[in-house]
mmCIF file of C-alpha atoms and ligand atoms in Angstrom:
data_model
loop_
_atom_site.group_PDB
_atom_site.id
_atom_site.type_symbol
_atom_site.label_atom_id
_atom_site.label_comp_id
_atom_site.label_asym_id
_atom_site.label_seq_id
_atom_site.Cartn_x
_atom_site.Cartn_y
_atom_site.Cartn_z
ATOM 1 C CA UNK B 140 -19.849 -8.304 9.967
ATOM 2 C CA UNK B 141 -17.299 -5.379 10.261
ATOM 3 C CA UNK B 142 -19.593 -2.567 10.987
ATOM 4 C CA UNK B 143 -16.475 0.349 10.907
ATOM 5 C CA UNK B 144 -16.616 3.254 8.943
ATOM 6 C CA UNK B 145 -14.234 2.384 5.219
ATOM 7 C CA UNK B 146 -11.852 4.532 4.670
ATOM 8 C CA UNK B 147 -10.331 5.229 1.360
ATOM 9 C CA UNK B 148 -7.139 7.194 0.877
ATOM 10 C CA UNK B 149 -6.144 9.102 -2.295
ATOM 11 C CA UNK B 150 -2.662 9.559 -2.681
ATOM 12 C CA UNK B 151 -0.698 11.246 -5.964
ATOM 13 C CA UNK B 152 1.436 13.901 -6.960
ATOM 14 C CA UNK B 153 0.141 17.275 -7.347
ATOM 15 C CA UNK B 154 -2.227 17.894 -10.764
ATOM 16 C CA UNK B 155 -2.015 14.099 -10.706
ATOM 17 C CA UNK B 156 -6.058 14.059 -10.564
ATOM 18 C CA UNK B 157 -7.090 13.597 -6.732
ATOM 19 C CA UNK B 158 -9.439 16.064 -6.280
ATOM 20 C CA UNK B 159 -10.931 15.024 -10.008
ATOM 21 C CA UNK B 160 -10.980 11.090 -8.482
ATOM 22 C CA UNK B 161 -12.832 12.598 -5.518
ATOM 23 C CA UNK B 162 -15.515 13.998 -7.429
ATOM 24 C CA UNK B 163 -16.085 10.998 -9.620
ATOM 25 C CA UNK B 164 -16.528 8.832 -6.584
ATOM 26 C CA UNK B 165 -19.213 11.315 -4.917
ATOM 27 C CA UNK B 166 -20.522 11.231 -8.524
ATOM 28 C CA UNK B 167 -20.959 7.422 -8.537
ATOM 29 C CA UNK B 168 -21.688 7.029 -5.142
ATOM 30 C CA UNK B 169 -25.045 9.319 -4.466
ATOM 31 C CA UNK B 170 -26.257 7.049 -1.857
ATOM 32 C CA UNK B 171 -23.234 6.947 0.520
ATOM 33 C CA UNK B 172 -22.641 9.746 3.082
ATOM 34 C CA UNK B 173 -19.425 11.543 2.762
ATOM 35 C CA UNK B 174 -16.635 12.349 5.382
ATOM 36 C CA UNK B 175 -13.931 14.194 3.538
ATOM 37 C CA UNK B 176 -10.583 15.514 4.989
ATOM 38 C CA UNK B 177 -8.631 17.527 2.718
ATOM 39 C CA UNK B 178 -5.129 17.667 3.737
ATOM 40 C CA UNK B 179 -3.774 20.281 1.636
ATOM 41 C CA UNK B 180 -0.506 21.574 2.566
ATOM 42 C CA UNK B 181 -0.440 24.994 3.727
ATOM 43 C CA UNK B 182 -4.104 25.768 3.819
ATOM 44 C CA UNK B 183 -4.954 26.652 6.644
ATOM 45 C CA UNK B 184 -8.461 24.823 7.476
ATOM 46 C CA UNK B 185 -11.552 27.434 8.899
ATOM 47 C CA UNK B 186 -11.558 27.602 12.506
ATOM 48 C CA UNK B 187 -8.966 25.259 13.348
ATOM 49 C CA UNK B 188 -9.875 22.718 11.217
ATOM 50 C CA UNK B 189 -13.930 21.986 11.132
ATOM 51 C CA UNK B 190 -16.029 22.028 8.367
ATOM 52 C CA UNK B 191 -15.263 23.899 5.090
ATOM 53 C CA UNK B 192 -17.960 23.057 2.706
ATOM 54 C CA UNK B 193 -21.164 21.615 3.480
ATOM 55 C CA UNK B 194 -23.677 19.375 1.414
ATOM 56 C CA UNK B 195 -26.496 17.219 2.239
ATOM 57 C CA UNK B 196 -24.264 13.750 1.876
ATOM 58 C CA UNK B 197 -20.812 15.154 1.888
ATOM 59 C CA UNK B 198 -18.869 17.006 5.054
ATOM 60 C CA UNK B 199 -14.937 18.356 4.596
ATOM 61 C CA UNK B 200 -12.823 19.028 7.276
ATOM 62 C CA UNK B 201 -9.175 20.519 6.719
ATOM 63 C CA UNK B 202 -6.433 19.241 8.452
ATOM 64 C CA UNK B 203 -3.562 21.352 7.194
ATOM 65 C CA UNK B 204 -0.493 18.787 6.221
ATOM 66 C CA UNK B 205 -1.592 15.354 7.729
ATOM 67 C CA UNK B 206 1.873 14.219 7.674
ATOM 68 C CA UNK B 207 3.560 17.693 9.697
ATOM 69 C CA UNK B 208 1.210 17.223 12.531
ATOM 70 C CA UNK B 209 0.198 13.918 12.577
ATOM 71 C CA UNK B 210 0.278 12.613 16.441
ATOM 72 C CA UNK B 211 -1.994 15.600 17.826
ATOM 73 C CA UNK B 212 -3.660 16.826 14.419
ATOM 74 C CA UNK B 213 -4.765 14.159 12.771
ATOM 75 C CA UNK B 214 -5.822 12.516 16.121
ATOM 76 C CA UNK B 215 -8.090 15.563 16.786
ATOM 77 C CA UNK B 216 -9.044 15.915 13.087
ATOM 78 C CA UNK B 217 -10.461 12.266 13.558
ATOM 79 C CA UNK B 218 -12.427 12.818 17.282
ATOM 80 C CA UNK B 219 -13.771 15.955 15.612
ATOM 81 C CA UNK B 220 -15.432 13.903 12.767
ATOM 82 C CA UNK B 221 -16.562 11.335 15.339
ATOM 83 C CA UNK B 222 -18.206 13.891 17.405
ATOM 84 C CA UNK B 223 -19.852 15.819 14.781
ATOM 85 C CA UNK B 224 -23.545 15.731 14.264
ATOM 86 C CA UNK B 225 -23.029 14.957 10.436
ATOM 87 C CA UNK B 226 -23.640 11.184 9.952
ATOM 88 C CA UNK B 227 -21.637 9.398 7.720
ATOM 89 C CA UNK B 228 -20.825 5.999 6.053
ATOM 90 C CA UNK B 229 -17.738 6.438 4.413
ATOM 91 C CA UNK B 230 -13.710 8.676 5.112
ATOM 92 C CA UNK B 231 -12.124 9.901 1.852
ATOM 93 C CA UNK B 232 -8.750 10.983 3.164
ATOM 94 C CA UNK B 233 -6.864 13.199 0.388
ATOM 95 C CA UNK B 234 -3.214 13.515 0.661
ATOM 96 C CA UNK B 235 -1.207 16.650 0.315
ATOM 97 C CA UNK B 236 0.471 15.643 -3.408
ATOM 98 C CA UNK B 237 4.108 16.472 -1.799
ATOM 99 C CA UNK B 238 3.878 14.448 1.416
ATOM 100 C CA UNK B 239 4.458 10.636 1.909
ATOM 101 C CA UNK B 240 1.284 8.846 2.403
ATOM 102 C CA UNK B 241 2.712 6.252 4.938
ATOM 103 C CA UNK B 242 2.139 8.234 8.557
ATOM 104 C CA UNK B 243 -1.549 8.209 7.708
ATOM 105 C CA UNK B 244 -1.946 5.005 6.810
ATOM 106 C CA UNK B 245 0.009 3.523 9.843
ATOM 107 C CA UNK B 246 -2.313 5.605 12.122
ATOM 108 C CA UNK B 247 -5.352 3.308 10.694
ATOM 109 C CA UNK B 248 -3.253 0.290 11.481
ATOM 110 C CA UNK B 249 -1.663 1.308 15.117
ATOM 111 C CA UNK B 250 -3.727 4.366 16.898
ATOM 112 C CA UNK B 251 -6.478 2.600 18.764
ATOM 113 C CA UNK B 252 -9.443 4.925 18.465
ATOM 114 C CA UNK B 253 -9.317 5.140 15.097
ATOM 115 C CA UNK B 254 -8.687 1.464 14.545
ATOM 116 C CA UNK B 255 -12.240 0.957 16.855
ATOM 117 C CA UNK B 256 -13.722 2.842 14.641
ATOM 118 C CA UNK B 257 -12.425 2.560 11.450
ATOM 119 C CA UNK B 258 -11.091 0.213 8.424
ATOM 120 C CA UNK B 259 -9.064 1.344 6.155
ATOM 121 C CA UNK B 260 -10.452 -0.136 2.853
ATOM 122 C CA UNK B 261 -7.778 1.011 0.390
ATOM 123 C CA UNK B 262 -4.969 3.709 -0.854
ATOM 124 C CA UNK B 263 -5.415 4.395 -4.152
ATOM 125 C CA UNK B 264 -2.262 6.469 -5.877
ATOM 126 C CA UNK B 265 -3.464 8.808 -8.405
ATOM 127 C CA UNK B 266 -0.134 8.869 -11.365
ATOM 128 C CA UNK B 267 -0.521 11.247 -13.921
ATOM 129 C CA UNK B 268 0.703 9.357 -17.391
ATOM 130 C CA UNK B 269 1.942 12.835 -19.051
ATOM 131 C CA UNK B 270 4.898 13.410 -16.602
ATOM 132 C CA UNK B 271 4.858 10.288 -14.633
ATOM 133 C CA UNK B 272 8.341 8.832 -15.586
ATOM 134 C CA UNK B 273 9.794 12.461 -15.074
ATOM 135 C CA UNK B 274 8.546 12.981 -11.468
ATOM 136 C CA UNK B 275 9.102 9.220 -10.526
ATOM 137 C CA UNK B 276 13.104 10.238 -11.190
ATOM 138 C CA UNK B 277 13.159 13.554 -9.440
ATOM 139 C CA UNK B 278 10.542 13.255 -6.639
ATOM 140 C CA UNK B 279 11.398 10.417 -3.835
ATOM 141 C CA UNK B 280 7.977 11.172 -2.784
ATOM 142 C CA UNK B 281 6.005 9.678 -5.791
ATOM 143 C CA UNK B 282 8.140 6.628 -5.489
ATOM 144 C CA UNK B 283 6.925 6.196 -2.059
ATOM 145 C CA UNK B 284 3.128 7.047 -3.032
ATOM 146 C CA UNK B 285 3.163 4.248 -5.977
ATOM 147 C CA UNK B 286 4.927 1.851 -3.178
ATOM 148 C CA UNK B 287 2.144 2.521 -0.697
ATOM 149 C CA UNK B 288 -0.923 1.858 -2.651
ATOM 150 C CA UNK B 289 -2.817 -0.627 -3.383
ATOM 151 C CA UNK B 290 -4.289 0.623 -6.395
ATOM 152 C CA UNK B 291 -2.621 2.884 -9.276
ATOM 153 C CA UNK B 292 -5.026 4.964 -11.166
ATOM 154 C CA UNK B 293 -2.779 5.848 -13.855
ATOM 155 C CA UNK B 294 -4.545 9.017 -15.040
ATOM 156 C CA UNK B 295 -4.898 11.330 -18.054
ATOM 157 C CA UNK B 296 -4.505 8.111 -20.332
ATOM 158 C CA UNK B 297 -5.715 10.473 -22.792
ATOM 159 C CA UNK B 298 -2.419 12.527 -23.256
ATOM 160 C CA UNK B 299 -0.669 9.574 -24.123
ATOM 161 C CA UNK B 300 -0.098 6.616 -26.588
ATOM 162 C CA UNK B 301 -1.453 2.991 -26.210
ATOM 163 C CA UNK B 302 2.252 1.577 -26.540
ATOM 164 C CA UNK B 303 3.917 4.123 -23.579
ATOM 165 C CA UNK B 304 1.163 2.712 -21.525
ATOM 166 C CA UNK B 305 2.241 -0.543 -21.617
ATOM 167 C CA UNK B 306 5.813 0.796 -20.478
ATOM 168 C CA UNK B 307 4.804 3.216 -17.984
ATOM 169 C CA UNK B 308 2.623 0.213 -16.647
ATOM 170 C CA UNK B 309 6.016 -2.126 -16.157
ATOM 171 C CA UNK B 310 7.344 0.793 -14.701
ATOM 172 C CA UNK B 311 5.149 1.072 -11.578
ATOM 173 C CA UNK B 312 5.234 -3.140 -11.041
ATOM 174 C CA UNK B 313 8.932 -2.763 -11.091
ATOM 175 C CA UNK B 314 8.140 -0.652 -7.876
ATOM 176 C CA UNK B 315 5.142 -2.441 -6.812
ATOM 177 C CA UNK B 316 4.471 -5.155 -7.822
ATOM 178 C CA UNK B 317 1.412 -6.098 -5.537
ATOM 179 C CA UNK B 318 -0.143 -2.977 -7.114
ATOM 180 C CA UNK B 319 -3.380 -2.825 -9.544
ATOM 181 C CA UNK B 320 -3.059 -0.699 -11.907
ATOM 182 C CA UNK B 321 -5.931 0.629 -13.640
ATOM 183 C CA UNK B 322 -5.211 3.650 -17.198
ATOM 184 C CA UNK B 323 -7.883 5.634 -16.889
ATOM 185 C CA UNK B 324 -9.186 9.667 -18.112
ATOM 186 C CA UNK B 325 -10.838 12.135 -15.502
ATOM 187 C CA UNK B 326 -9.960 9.252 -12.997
ATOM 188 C CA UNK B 327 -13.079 7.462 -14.156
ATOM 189 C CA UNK B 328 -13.267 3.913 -13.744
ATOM 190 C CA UNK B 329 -16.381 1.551 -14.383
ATOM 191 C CA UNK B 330 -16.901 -2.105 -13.580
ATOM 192 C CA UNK B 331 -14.960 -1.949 -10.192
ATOM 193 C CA UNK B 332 -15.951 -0.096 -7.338
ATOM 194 C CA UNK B 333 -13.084 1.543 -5.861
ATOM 195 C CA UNK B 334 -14.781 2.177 -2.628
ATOM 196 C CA UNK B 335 -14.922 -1.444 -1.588
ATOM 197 C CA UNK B 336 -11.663 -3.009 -2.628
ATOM 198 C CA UNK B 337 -10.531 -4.600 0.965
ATOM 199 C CA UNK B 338 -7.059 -4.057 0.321
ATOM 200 C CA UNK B 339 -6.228 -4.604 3.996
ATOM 201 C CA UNK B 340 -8.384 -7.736 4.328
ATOM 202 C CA UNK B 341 -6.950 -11.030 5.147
ATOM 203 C CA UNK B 342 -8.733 -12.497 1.789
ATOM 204 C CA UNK B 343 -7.142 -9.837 -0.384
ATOM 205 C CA UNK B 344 -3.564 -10.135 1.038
ATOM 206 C CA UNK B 345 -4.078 -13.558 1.071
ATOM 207 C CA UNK B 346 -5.341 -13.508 -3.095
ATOM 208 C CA UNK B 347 -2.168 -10.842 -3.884
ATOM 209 C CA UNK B 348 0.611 -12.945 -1.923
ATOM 210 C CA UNK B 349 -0.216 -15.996 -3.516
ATOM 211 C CA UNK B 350 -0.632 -14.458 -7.360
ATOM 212 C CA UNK B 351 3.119 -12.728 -7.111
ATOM 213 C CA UNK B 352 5.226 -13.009 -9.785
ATOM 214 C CA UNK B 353 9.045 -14.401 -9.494
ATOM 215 C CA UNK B 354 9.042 -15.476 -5.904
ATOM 216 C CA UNK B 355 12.486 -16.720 -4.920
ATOM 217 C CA UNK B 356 12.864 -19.718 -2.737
ATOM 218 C CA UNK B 357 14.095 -19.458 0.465
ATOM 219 C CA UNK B 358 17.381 -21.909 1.105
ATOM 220 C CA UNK B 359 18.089 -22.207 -2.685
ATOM 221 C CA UNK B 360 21.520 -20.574 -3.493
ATOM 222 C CA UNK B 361 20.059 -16.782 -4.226
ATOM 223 C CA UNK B 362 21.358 -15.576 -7.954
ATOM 224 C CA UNK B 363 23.650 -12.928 -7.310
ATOM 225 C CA UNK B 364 22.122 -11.379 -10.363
ATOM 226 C CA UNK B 365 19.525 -9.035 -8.809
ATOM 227 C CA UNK B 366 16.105 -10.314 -9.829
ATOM 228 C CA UNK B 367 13.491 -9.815 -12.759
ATOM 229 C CA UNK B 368 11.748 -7.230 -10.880
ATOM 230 C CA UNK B 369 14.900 -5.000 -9.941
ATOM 231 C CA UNK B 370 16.192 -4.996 -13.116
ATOM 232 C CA UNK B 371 15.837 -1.455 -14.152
ATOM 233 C CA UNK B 372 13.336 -1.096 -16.980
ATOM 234 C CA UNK B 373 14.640 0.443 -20.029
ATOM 235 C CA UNK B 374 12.428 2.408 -22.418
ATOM 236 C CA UNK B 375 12.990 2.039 -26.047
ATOM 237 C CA UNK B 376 10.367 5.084 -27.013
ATOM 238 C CA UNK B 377 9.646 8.174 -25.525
ATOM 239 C CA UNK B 378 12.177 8.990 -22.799
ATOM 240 C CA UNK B 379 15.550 6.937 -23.507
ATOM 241 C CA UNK B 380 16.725 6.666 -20.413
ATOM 242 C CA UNK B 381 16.887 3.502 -17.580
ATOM 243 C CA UNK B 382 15.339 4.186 -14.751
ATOM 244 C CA UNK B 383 17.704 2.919 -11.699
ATOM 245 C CA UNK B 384 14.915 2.655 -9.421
ATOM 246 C CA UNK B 385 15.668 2.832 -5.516
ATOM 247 C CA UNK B 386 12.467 1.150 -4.472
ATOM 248 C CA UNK B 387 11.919 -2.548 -5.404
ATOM 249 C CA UNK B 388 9.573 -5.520 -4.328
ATOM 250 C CA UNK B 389 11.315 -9.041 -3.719
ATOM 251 C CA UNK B 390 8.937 -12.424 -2.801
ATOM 252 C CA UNK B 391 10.142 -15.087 -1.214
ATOM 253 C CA UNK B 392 8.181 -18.497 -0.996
ATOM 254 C CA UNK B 393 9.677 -20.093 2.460
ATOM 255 C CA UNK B 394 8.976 -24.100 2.520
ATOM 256 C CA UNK B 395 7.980 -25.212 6.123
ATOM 257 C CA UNK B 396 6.915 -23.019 8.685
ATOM 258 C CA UNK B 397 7.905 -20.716 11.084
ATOM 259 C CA UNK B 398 8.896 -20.952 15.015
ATOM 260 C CA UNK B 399 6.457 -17.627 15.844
ATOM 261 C CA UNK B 400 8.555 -16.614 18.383
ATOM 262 C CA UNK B 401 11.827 -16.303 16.576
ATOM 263 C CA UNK B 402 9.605 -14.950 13.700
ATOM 264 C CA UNK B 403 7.880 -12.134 16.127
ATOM 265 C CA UNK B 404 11.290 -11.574 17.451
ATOM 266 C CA UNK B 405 13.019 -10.929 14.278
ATOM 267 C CA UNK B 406 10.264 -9.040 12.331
ATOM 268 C CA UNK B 407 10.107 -6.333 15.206
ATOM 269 C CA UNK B 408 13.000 -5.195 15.056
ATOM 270 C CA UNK B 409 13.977 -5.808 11.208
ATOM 271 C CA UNK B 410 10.669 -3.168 10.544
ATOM 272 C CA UNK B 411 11.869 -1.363 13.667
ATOM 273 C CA UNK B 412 15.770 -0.404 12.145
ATOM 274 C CA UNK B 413 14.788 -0.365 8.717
ATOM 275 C CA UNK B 414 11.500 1.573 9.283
ATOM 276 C CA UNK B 415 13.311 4.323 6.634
ATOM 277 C CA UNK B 416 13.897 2.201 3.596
ATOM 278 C CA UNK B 417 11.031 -0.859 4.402
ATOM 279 C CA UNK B 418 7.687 0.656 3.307
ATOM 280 C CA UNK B 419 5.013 -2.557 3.333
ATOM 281 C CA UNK B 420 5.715 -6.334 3.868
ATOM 282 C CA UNK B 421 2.825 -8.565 3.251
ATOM 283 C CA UNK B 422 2.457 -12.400 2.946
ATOM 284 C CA UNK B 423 0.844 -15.586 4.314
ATOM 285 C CA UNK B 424 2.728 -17.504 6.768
ATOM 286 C CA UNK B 425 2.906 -21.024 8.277
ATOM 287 C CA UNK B 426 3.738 -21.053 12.363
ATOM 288 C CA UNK B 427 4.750 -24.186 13.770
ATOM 289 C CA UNK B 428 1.797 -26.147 15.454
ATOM 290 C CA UNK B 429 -0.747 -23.464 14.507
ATOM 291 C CA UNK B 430 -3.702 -24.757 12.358
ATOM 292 C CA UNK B 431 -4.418 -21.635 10.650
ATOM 293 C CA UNK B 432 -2.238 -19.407 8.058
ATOM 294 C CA UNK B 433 -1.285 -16.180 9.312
ATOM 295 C CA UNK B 434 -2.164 -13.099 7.252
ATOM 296 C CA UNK B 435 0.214 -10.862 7.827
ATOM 297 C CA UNK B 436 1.013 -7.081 6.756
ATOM 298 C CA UNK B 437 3.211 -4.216 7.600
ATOM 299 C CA UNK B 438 3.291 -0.884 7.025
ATOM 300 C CA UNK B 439 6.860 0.924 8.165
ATOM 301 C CA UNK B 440 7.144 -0.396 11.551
ATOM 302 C CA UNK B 441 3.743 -1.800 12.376
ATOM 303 C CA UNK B 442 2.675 -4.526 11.770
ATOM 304 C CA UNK B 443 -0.104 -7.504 12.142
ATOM 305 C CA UNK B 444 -0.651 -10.538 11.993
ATOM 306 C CA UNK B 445 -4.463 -12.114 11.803
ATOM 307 C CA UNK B 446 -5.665 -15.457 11.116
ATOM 308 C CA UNK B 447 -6.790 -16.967 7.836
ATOM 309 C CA UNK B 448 -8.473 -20.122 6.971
ATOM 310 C CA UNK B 449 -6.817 -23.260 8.143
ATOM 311 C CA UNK B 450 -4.375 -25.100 6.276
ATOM 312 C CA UNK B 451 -5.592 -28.476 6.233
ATOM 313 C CA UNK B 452 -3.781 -31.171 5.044
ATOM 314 C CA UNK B 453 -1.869 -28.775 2.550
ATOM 315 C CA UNK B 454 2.018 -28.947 2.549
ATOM 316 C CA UNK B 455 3.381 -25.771 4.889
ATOM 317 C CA UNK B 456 4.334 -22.680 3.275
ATOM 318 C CA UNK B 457 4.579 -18.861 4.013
ATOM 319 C CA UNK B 458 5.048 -16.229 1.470
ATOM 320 C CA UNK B 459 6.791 -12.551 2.149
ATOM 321 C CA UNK B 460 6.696 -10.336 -0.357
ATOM 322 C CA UNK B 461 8.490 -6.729 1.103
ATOM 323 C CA UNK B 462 8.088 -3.495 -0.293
ATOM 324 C CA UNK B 463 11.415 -1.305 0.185
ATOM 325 C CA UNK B 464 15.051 0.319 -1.062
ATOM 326 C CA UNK B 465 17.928 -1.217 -0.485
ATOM 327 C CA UNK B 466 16.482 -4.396 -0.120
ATOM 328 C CA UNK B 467 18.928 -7.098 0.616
ATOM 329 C CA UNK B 468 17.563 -9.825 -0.761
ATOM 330 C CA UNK B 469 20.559 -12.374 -0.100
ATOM 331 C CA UNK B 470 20.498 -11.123 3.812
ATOM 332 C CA UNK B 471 16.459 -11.283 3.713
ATOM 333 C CA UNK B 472 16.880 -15.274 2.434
ATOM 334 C CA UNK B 473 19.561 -16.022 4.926
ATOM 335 C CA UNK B 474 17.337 -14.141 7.878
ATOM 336 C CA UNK B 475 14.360 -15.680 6.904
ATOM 337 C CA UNK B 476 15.800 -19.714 7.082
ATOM 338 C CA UNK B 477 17.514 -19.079 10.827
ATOM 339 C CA UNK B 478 13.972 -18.345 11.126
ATOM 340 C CA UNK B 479 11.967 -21.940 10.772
ATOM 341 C CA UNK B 480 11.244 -24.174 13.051
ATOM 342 C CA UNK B 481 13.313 -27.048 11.619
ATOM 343 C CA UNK B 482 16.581 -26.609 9.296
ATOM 344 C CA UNK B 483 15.536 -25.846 5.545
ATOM 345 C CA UNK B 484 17.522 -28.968 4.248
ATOM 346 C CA UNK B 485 15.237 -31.330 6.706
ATOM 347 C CA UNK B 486 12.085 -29.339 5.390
ATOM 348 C CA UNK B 487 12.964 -30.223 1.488
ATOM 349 C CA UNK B 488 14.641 -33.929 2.691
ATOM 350 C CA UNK B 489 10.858 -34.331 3.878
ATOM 351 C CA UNK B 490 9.402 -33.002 0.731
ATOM 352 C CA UNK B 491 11.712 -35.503 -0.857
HETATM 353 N N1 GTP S 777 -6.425 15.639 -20.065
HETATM 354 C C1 GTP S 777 -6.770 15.229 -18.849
HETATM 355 N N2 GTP S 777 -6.818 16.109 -17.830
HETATM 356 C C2 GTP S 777 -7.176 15.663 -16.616
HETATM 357 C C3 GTP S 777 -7.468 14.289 -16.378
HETATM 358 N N3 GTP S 777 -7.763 14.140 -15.057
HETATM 359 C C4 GTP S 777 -7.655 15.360 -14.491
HETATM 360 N N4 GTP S 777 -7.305 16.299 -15.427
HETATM 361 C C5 GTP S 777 -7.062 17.722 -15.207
HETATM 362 O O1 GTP S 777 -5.840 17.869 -14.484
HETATM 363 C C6 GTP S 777 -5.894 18.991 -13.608
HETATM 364 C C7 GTP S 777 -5.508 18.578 -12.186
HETATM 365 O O2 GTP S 777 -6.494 17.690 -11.674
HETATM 366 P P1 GTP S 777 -6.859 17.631 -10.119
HETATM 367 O O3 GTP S 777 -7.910 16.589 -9.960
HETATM 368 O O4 GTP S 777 -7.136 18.991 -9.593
HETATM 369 O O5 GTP S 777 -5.464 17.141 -9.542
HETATM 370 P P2 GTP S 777 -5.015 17.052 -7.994
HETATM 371 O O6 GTP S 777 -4.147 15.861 -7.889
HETATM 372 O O7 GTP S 777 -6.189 17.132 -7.108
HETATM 373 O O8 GTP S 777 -4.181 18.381 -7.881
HETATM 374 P P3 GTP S 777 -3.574 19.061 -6.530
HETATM 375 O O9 GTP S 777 -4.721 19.243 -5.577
HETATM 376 O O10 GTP S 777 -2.984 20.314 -7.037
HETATM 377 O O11 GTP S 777 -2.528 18.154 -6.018
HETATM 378 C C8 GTP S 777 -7.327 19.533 -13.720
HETATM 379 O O12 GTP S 777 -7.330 20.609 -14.622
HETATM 380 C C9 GTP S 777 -8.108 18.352 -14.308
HETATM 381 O O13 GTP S 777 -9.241 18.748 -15.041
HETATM 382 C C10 GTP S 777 -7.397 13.375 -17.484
HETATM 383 O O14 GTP S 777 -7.608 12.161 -17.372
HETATM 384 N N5 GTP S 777 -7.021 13.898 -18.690
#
């Protein structure tokens, strides 16, 4: 059993209801113990950064802008929490509302220390319904947000109608479509408990790779038309305008499987020189002569791979579904077949 502390990390643009999600989950949690870091951009945290605010199950530290001051700050932020006397079974990280969520999250999947110590169970974006469509054109940053998370709580579902719901709803899966996306009021959700969602889990990526909509397939002829989910949504009440969204999500099924070292090779340094415009890449793949699927996620330029269940007597497959802006999805298909360990035509001769 994975005995590391959960982390959960609440991501949204400002007013968008974090701190009112924060409450709501101490609220419905009373037996968990608390670790909160407050990342609020240009506070300046007590004493360098140690506690704030004090309660029998909950302990905040302030960390200033996570993002700003990540490699030393957040590092120390952390080994200050893990030194304190305050026990505690669960990290709720909130995000400054202006900052991109991703150099947090990657330091869960890449600095060691924290990664000993700590799994990072989910990011849930908080998206306020009222102005969402407004701020997802002007603000690159709550494009990013809704790209990074694993979980949209699209809030203040009060202010709104049933029908711009729907829209708003299409909206965010034409951005993400690995997303959940939960309407909700005062960020209050019952029936699922958003502190133990396993978003990073093998299982779960496993579950969301294989239930993606409108995978292409790698080797057929690629439609020059761009695909269902970069079509730019258009909005017939409300707000009449199309959104021409930078940030897209294209699957690809790939038949056969992959030679891992031209794979490892080529996935380095894709994530590596498109680290600016590739925000998550998640999938299942099949590597030549290795009995079990590989789970495998990304976040900017890190990424890992871990092993699933094993395939069996299954036909080979991987699926890659990548999260990103200007997304080449012709160049991705073409990459992706010099990739396999036998030519894609003897792959589907063999499938007959
Ligand atoms: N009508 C309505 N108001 C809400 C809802 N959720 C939150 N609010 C209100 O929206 C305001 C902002 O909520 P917060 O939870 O402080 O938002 P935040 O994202 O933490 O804000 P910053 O820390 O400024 O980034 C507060 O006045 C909340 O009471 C909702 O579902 N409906």
């Amino acid at each position: 059993m994975d005995s590391r502390i959960p982390v959960t990390i609440i991501t949204g643009f400002l007013g968008a209801g974090k701190t009112t999600l924060l409450n709501q989950l101490i609220k419905d949690h009373p037996q968990k113990k608390f670790a909160i870091i407050e990342n609020e951009f240009g506070e300046i945290g007590i004493d360098g950064g140690l506690i704030v605010g004090t309660d029998e199950n909950i302990f905040e530290l302030s960390n200033g802008c996570i993002c700003c001051s990540l490699s030393e700050g957040f590092y120390e932020t952390i080994t200050k929490l893990l030194d304190s006397p305050h026990p505690f079974n669960h990290l709720l990280i909130e995000t400054t509302g202006i900052a991109d969520p991703d150099s947090i999250i990657k330091a869960f999947l890449s600095m060691e220390v924290i990664q000993m110590n700590f799994r990072l169970d989910s990011v849930i974006c908080l998206a306020d319904c009222a102005n969402m469509e407004d701020l997802i054109d002007e603000q690159p940053e709550v494009r990013k947000q809704l790209a990074l998370a694993d979980v949209v709580l699209l809030n203040k579902a009060d202010t709104i109608q049933e029908n711009y719901l729907k829209k708003l709803q299409a909206v965010i899966i034409g951005i993400n479509s690995t997303a959940t996306i939960y309407p909700v009021e005062f960020a209050n959700l019952s029936g699922v408990d958003l502190l133990d969602l396993k978003a990073f889990s093998a299982r779960t990526i496993e579950k969301s790779s294989m239930s993606f909509q409108n995978l292409s397939i790698v080797g057929d002829a690629i439609d020059p038309q761009p695909s269902l989910l970069s079509k730019p949504i258009v909005h017939s009440t409300k707000h009449h305008h199309e959104h021409q969204h930078d940030i897209k999500s294209f699957g690809f099924k790939i038949p056969g499987s992959f030679d891992m070292m031209k794979f490892d090779i080529w996935m380095e340094s894709f994530l590596y020189f498109n680290q600016d415009t590739v925000f998550r890449v998640k999938g299942i793949l099949s590597f030549d002569n290795v009995p079990e699927k590989g789970i495998f996620q990304a976040v900017r330029s890190n990424y890992m791979i871990e092993a699933g269940e094993k395939w069996g007597t299954e036909a080979r497959f991987s699926i890659l579904i990548f999260i990103g802006k200007e997304l080449n999805q012709k160049m991705l298909d073409e990459n992706l077949c010099q990739l396999l360990a036998k030519p894609v035509e003897a792959i589907k001769s063999e499938a007959g």
